Coordinates of C-alpha atoms in Angstrom, one line a residue:
E1 CA 0.3 0.0 0.1
L2 CA 0.8 3.6 -0.5
I3 CA 0.2 5.9 2.2
A4 CA 0.0 9.5 1.7
T5 CA -0.5 12.7 3.6
T6 CA -1.7 14.6 0.6
P7 CA -3.8 13.3 -2.2
I8 CA -1.5 11.8 -5.4
P9 CA -2.9 10.2 -8.4
H10 CA -2.3 6.8 -7.9
P11 CA -4.3 3.5 -8.0
R12 CA -2.9 2.2 -4.5
A13 CA -2.5 5.1 -2.9
R14 CA -4.6 5.5 0.2
L15 CA -5.2 8.9 1.8
L16 CA -4.6 9.4 5.8
A17 CA -6.5 12.1 7.3
E18 CA -4.6 14.3 9.4
G19 CA -4.9 13.4 12.9
Q20 CA -6.4 10.0 12.0
I21 CA -3.5 8.1 13.1
P22 CA -0.3 9.7 15.2
F23 CA 2.4 10.1 12.3
E24 CA 5.3 8.8 14.5
A25 CA 3.6 5.4 14.5
V26 CA 3.0 5.5 10.6
L27 CA 6.3 6.4 10.0
A28 CA 7.5 3.9 12.6
A29 CA 5.7 0.8 10.6
A30 CA 6.6 2.0 7.0
D31 CA 8.7 0.4 5.1
V32 CA 9.9 3.2 2.9
V33 CA 9.3 6.9 3.4
I34 CA 9.1 9.3 0.6
A35 CA 9.8 12.9 1.1
K36 CA 11.6 16.3 0.8
P37 CA 14.2 16.6 3.6
G38 CA 13.1 18.7 6.7
Y39 CA 14.2 19.0 10.3
G40 CA 11.5 16.9 11.6
I41 CA 11.2 14.1 8.7
V42 CA 14.9 13.7 9.0
S43 CA 14.8 13.1 12.7
D44 CA 12.0 11.0 12.7
V45 CA 13.4 9.0 10.3
L46 CA 16.9 8.6 12.1
A47 CA 14.6 8.1 15.5
N48 CA 12.8 5.5 13.9
R49 CA 15.2 3.8 11.9
T50 CA 12.9 4.1 8.6
P51 CA 14.7 3.9 5.0
I52 CA 13.7 7.3 3.1
L53 CA 13.8 7.9 -0.7
Y54 CA 14.4 11.7 -0.7
I55 CA 13.6 14.5 -3.1
P56 CA 16.1 17.1 -2.5
R57 CA 14.7 20.9 -2.3
R58 CA 16.5 23.5 -4.2
D59 CA 14.9 26.4 -2.3
F60 CA 16.3 25.4 1.3
S61 CA 19.4 26.6 2.6
E62 CA 19.6 23.8 5.0
D63 CA 18.6 21.4 2.6
P64 CA 22.8 20.5 2.0
I65 CA 23.1 19.5 5.7
L66 CA 20.1 17.4 5.9
C67 CA 20.6 15.7 2.9
R68 CA 24.6 15.0 4.1
A69 CA 22.7 13.6 7.3
L70 CA 20.7 11.1 5.5
D71 CA 23.5 10.4 3.2
E72 CA 26.0 9.5 6.2
Q73 CA 23.5 8.2 8.7
A74 CA 20.4 6.8 7.6
V75 CA 19.4 4.2 4.9
S76 CA 18.5 6.7 2.3
A77 CA 18.4 7.0 -1.6
R78 CA 18.0 10.2 -3.4
M79 CA 15.7 11.3 -6.4
N80 CA 15.6 13.8 -8.6
H81 CA 12.5 16.2 -8.6
K82 CA 11.4 15.6 -12.4
E83 CA 11.6 11.4 -11.5
F84 CA 9.5 12.3 -8.4
M85 CA 7.0 14.3 -10.4
E86 CA 6.6 11.8 -12.7
G87 CA 6.3 8.8 -10.6
Q88 CA 9.6 7.2 -11.8
W89 CA 10.2 5.7 -8.5
R90 CA 11.4 2.4 -9.4
R91 CA 14.9 3.3 -10.1
A92 CA 15.3 5.3 -6.8
L93 CA 13.5 2.1 -4.7
K94 CA 15.6 -0.2 -6.4
K95 CA 18.7 1.5 -5.5
L96 CA 17.5 2.5 -1.8
E97 CA 16.3 -1.7 -1.4
E98 CA 20.4 -2.5 -2.4
R99 CA 22.0 -0.1 -0.1
D100 CA 23.8 -1.2 3.0
Q101 CA 21.0 -1.4 5.4
R102 CA 23.1 -0.9 8.9
W103 CA 21.9 2.5 10.8
T104 CA 24.9 4.6 11.7
P105 CA 24.2 4.4 15.9
L106 CA 22.8 7.9 17.2
D107 CA 22.3 9.1 20.7
L108 CA 18.6 9.9 21.0
Q109 CA 18.9 10.8 24.4
G110 CA 19.4 14.7 23.6
A111 CA 16.1 16.2 25.4
E112 CA 17.1 14.1 28.4
Q113 CA 20.8 15.9 28.1
I114 CA 19.3 19.1 27.8
A115 CA 16.9 18.8 31.2
D116 CA 19.9 17.5 33.2
R117 CA 21.9 20.6 31.8
V118 CA 19.0 22.9 32.5
I119 CA 18.3 21.6 36.0
E120 CA 22.1 21.8 36.7
K121 CA 22.2 25.4 35.5
L122 CA 19.4 25.9 37.8
G123 CA 20.8 24.3 40.9
N124 CA 24.1 26.4 40.3
Q125 CA 21.9 29.6 40.6
R126 CA 20.3 28.8 43.6
R127 CA 23.1 28.1 45.2
S128 CA 24.8 31.1 44.2
S129 CA 21.9 33.5 45.2
A130 CA 21.8 31.2 48.3
E131 CA 26.1 31.8 49.3
D132 CA 24.7 35.5 48.3
I133 CA 22.9 36.2 51.0
P134 CA 24.6 37.3 54.4

Protein backbone atom coordinates (compact mmCIF):
# COMPACT_ATOMS: atom_id res chain seq x y z
CA GLU A 1 0.00 0.00 0.00
CA LEU A 2 0.99 3.58 -0.54
CA ILE A 3 -0.08 5.81 2.33
CA ALA A 4 -0.10 9.53 1.56
CA THR A 5 -0.81 12.59 3.67
CA THR A 6 -1.86 14.59 0.61
CA PRO A 7 -3.91 13.30 -2.33
CA ILE A 8 -1.80 11.74 -5.10
CA PRO A 9 -2.99 10.21 -8.36
CA HIS A 10 -1.99 6.59 -7.84
CA PRO A 11 -4.35 3.60 -7.90
CA ARG A 12 -2.81 2.07 -4.74
CA ALA A 13 -2.61 5.34 -2.79
CA ARG A 14 -4.63 5.64 0.39
CA LEU A 15 -5.11 9.06 1.91
CA LEU A 16 -4.42 9.28 5.63
CA ALA A 17 -6.50 12.05 7.15
CA GLU A 18 -4.60 14.38 9.47
CA GLY A 19 -4.83 13.18 13.06
CA GLN A 20 -6.34 9.83 12.08
CA ILE A 21 -3.23 7.97 13.28
CA PRO A 22 -0.26 9.63 15.01
CA PHE A 23 2.39 10.45 12.40
CA GLU A 24 5.13 8.79 14.45
CA ALA A 25 3.16 5.53 14.47
CA VAL A 26 2.75 5.60 10.69
CA LEU A 27 6.43 6.40 10.23
CA ALA A 28 7.56 3.61 12.56
CA ALA A 29 5.36 1.10 10.68
CA ALA A 30 6.44 2.20 7.19
CA ASP A 31 8.85 0.20 5.05
CA VAL A 32 10.01 3.38 3.29
CA VAL A 33 9.29 7.09 3.53
CA ILE A 34 9.32 9.29 0.44
CA ALA A 35 9.79 12.94 1.39
CA LYS A 36 11.69 16.14 0.92
CA PRO A 37 14.30 16.68 3.66
CA GLY A 38 13.22 18.85 6.55
CA TYR A 39 14.25 18.94 10.19
CA GLY A 40 11.22 16.97 11.37
CA ILE A 41 11.31 14.14 8.85
CA VAL A 42 15.10 13.75 9.04
CA SER A 43 15.03 13.45 12.82
CA ASP A 44 11.99 11.13 12.67
CA VAL A 45 13.51 8.68 10.16
CA LEU A 46 16.80 8.65 12.09
CA ALA A 47 15.05 8.02 15.41
CA ASN A 48 12.73 5.34 13.97
CA ARG A 49 15.29 3.88 11.57
CA THR A 50 12.88 4.08 8.67
CA PRO A 51 14.54 4.06 5.24
CA ILE A 52 13.92 7.21 3.22
CA LEU A 53 13.81 8.03 -0.46
CA TYR A 54 14.26 11.77 -0.58
CA ILE A 55 13.90 14.56 -3.10
CA PRO A 56 16.35 17.44 -2.50
CA ARG A 57 14.92 20.95 -2.34
CA ARG A 58 16.53 23.70 -4.36
CA ASP A 59 15.02 26.55 -2.34
CA PHE A 60 15.91 25.47 1.22
CA SER A 61 19.26 26.72 2.53
CA GLU A 62 19.60 23.86 5.03
CA ASP A 63 19.04 21.21 2.35
CA PRO A 64 22.74 20.32 1.84
CA ILE A 65 23.18 19.70 5.58
CA LEU A 66 20.02 17.59 5.85
CA CYS A 67 20.85 15.59 2.70
CA ARG A 68 24.36 14.94 4.02
CA ALA A 69 22.88 13.69 7.32
CA LEU A 70 20.60 11.31 5.42
CA ASP A 71 23.47 10.10 3.20
CA GLU A 72 25.83 9.53 6.14
CA GLN A 73 23.54 8.38 8.96
CA ALA A 74 20.40 6.88 7.42
CA VAL A 75 19.45 4.18 5.00
CA SER A 76 18.57 6.54 2.18
CA ALA A 77 18.55 7.17 -1.55
CA ARG A 78 18.07 10.35 -3.55
CA MET A 79 15.53 10.89 -6.32
CA ASN A 80 15.50 13.91 -8.58
CA HIS A 81 12.49 16.21 -8.77
CA LYS A 82 11.58 15.26 -12.35
CA GLU A 83 11.50 11.53 -11.53
CA PHE A 84 9.38 12.21 -8.48
CA MET A 85 6.84 14.38 -10.30
CA GLU A 86 6.55 11.88 -13.15
CA GLY A 87 6.02 8.98 -10.73
CA GLN A 88 9.19 7.23 -11.90
CA TRP A 89 10.15 5.93 -8.48
CA ARG A 90 11.07 2.34 -9.32
CA ARG A 91 14.79 2.96 -10.04
CA ALA A 92 15.27 4.99 -6.85
CA LEU A 93 13.37 2.45 -4.74
CA LYS A 94 15.51 -0.34 -6.19
CA LYS A 95 18.65 1.65 -5.31
CA LEU A 96 17.36 2.11 -1.77
CA GLU A 97 16.57 -1.62 -1.48
CA GLU A 98 20.13 -2.50 -2.57
CA ARG A 99 21.77 -0.17 -0.04
CA ASP A 100 23.50 -1.42 3.06
CA GLN A 101 20.72 -1.55 5.65
CA ARG A 102 22.96 -0.80 8.64
CA TRP A 103 22.26 2.41 10.50
CA THR A 104 24.79 4.72 12.12
CA PRO A 105 24.41 4.47 15.90
CA LEU A 106 23.00 7.73 17.25
CA ASP A 107 22.47 9.03 20.77
CA LEU A 108 18.74 9.76 20.94
CA GLN A 109 18.75 11.09 24.50
CA GLY A 110 19.07 14.76 23.56
CA ALA A 111 15.92 15.89 25.37
CA GLU A 112 17.03 14.21 28.59
CA GLN A 113 20.54 15.68 28.29
CA ILE A 114 19.17 19.19 27.79
CA ALA A 115 16.78 18.80 30.74
CA ASP A 116 19.69 17.64 32.93
CA ARG A 117 21.76 20.67 31.89
CA VAL A 118 18.89 23.09 32.60
CA ILE A 119 18.33 21.53 36.04
CA GLU A 120 22.06 21.70 36.71
CA LYS A 121 22.22 25.38 35.70
CA LEU A 122 19.17 26.24 37.81
CA GLY A 123 20.71 24.42 40.77
CA ASN A 124 23.97 26.36 40.37
CA GLN A 125 22.07 29.66 40.21
CA ARG A 126 20.16 28.84 43.40
CA ARG A 127 23.36 27.92 45.23
CA SER A 128 25.03 31.15 44.06
CA SER A 129 22.03 33.22 45.17
CA ALA A 130 21.96 31.50 48.57
CA GLU A 131 25.69 32.12 49.06
CA ASP A 132 25.16 35.86 48.43
CA ILE A 133 22.76 36.13 51.38
CA PRO A 134 24.63 37.27 54.54
